[in-house]
Amino acid sequence: MNNKKAAIYARVSTEEQVKDGFSIQAQLSELDRYAAANNIEIVAKYIDEGASGKSITGRQYMKQLLKDAQERKFDTVMVYKIDRLARKLRDALEISDTLEQHSVKLISLNENFDTSTA
C-alpha cells in the first residue's frame, strides 16, 4: 500500500503554452488522475500562473514549495513535465537536488522521471 503524501507544482508562462495543452487545468487534471491511480494523497498544490521558468526569483509558489519541502509537509513533488520546474535542465536538477536533501522525491509525469524508485 502506497502512503505517499504529495504536492503538485504547476506553472504556465505564456499563451502559447496554454494553447499547446500546458494550461494549469490540463496539468492539474493529469496529475490528479495519476495520483488517484497510484494511491497518492495530494496535500498541497502550488501554482505559478504567468511565471517564467528562467529563475525562481519571481515564482512565489515555487519558493513556498521549497520552504514546505524543508519542513517536510509532503514526501513527494509531482509535476506534469520537468520544464514546469525550470526552463533549463540544470536548474530543474538543482531543484530536484534541493528536494532530495529534504528527503522529498520528484515525479515528472511525462518524462517518466521518478526519484522515489531505484
GROMACS .gro file of C-alpha atoms in nm:
model
  118
    1MET     CA    1   0.000   0.000   0.000
    2ASN     CA    2   0.140   0.335  -0.106
    3ASN     CA    3   0.110   0.612   0.153
    4LYS     CA    4   0.279   0.894  -0.037
    5LYS     CA    5   0.178   1.248   0.054
    6ALA     CA    6   0.243   1.467  -0.244
    7ALA     CA    7   0.246   1.827  -0.351
    8ILE     CA    8   0.167   1.925  -0.707
    9TYR     CA    9   0.359   2.205  -0.877
   10ALA     CA   10   0.214   2.359  -1.194
   11ARG     CA   11   0.335   2.657  -1.394
   12VAL     CA   12   0.242   2.828  -1.717
   13SER     CA   13   0.414   3.135  -1.857
   14THR     CA   14   0.269   3.218  -2.199
   15GLU     CA   15  -0.048   3.199  -2.405
   16GLU     CA   16   0.130   2.961  -2.641
   17GLN     CA   17   0.174   2.708  -2.360
   18VAL     CA   18  -0.195   2.738  -2.279
   19LYS     CA   19  -0.284   2.663  -2.643
   20ASP     CA   20  -0.042   2.368  -2.657
   21GLY     CA   21  -0.207   2.186  -2.368
   22PHE     CA   22   0.016   2.313  -2.089
   23SER     CA   23  -0.265   2.505  -1.921
   24ILE     CA   24  -0.277   2.492  -1.545
   25GLN     CA   25  -0.605   2.299  -1.560
   26ALA     CA   26  -0.461   2.042  -1.804
   27GLN     CA   27  -0.155   1.991  -1.581
   28LEU     CA   28  -0.367   1.955  -1.267
   29SER     CA   29  -0.611   1.714  -1.432
   30GLU     CA   30  -0.334   1.479  -1.545
   31LEU     CA   31  -0.154   1.494  -1.211
   32ASP     CA   32  -0.474   1.437  -1.013
   33ARG     CA   33  -0.554   1.136  -1.233
   34TYR     CA   34  -0.204   0.992  -1.181
   35ALA     CA   35  -0.229   1.043  -0.804
   36ALA     CA   36  -0.566   0.869  -0.786
   37ALA     CA   37  -0.442   0.574  -0.994
   38ASN     CA   38  -0.133   0.536  -0.773
   39ASN     CA   39  -0.294   0.590  -0.432
   40ILE     CA   40  -0.105   0.915  -0.372
   41GLU     CA   41  -0.265   1.170  -0.140
   42ILE     CA   42  -0.239   1.528  -0.270
   43VAL     CA   43  -0.183   1.752   0.033
   44ALA     CA   44  -0.092   2.077  -0.146
   45LYS     CA   45  -0.097   2.244  -0.486
   46TYR     CA   46   0.148   2.520  -0.581
   47ILE     CA   47   0.056   2.711  -0.894
   48ASP     CA   48   0.268   2.981  -1.055
   49GLU     CA   49   0.049   3.121  -1.331
   50GLY     CA   50   0.212   3.359  -1.577
   51ALA     CA   51   0.557   3.299  -1.426
   52SER     CA   52   0.875   3.250  -1.625
   53GLY     CA   53   1.079   2.937  -1.561
   54LYS     CA   54   1.401   3.131  -1.603
   55SER     CA   55   1.460   3.153  -1.226
   56ILE     CA   56   1.268   3.101  -0.904
   57THR     CA   57   1.304   3.467  -0.807
   58GLY     CA   58   0.961   3.572  -0.935
   59ARG     CA   59   0.786   3.245  -0.855
   60GLN     CA   60   0.628   3.285  -0.515
   61TYR     CA   61   0.476   2.935  -0.510
   62MET     CA   62   0.799   2.760  -0.609
   63LYS     CA   63   0.971   2.937  -0.320
   64GLN     CA   64   0.688   2.830  -0.088
   65LEU     CA   65   0.709   2.471  -0.215
   66LEU     CA   66   1.082   2.457  -0.136
   67LYS     CA   67   1.019   2.603   0.211
   68ASP     CA   68   0.743   2.350   0.278
   69ALA     CA   69   0.966   2.068   0.150
   70GLN     CA   70   1.227   2.173   0.404
   71GLU     CA   71   0.954   2.149   0.671
   72ARG     CA   72   0.862   1.801   0.535
   73LYS     CA   73   0.498   1.880   0.474
   74PHE     CA   74   0.500   1.615   0.198
   75ASP     CA   75   0.733   1.343   0.076
   76THR     CA   76   0.684   1.378  -0.299
   77VAL     CA   77   0.651   1.660  -0.552
   78MET     CA   78   0.469   1.588  -0.877
   79VAL     CA   79   0.500   1.792  -1.197
   80TYR     CA   80   0.347   1.749  -1.542
   81LYS     CA   81   0.684   1.797  -1.715
   82ILE     CA   82   1.034   1.879  -1.593
   83ASP     CA   83   1.024   2.210  -1.781
   84ARG     CA   84   0.747   2.321  -1.545
   85LEU     CA   85   1.014   2.330  -1.270
   86ALA     CA   86   1.262   2.537  -1.470
   87ARG     CA   87   1.345   2.637  -1.825
   88LYS     CA   88   1.697   2.492  -1.808
   89LEU     CA   89   1.751   2.127  -1.721
   90ARG     CA   90   2.042   2.221  -1.494
   91ASP     CA   91   1.813   2.445  -1.287
   92ALA     CA   92   1.549   2.170  -1.269
   93LEU     CA   93   1.813   1.926  -1.147
   94GLU     CA   94   1.921   2.175  -0.880
   95ILE     CA   95   1.560   2.197  -0.760
   96SER     CA   96   1.547   1.816  -0.762
   97ASP     CA   97   1.869   1.803  -0.557
   98THR     CA   98   1.725   2.053  -0.308
   99LEU     CA   99   1.415   1.839  -0.269
  100GLU     CA  100   1.628   1.527  -0.228
  101GLN     CA  101   1.828   1.696   0.052
  102HIS     CA  102   1.499   1.713   0.243
  103SER     CA  103   1.404   1.352   0.156
  104VAL     CA  104   1.138   1.471  -0.090
  105LYS     CA  105   1.109   1.273  -0.413
  106LEU     CA  106   1.023   1.415  -0.752
  107ILE     CA  107   0.788   1.265  -1.009
  108SER     CA  108   0.755   1.408  -1.360
  109LEU     CA  109   0.456   1.260  -1.534
  110ASN     CA  110   0.562   1.300  -1.897
  111GLU     CA  111   0.930   1.212  -1.873
  112ASN     CA  112   0.872   0.906  -1.656
  113PHE     CA  113   1.110   1.067  -1.406
  114ASP     CA  114   1.065   0.935  -1.051
  115THR     CA  115   1.333   0.976  -0.786
  116SER     CA  116   1.132   0.764  -0.542
  117THR     CA  117   1.238   0.448  -0.722
  118ALA     CA  118   1.579   0.298  -0.786
   0.00000   0.00000   0.00000
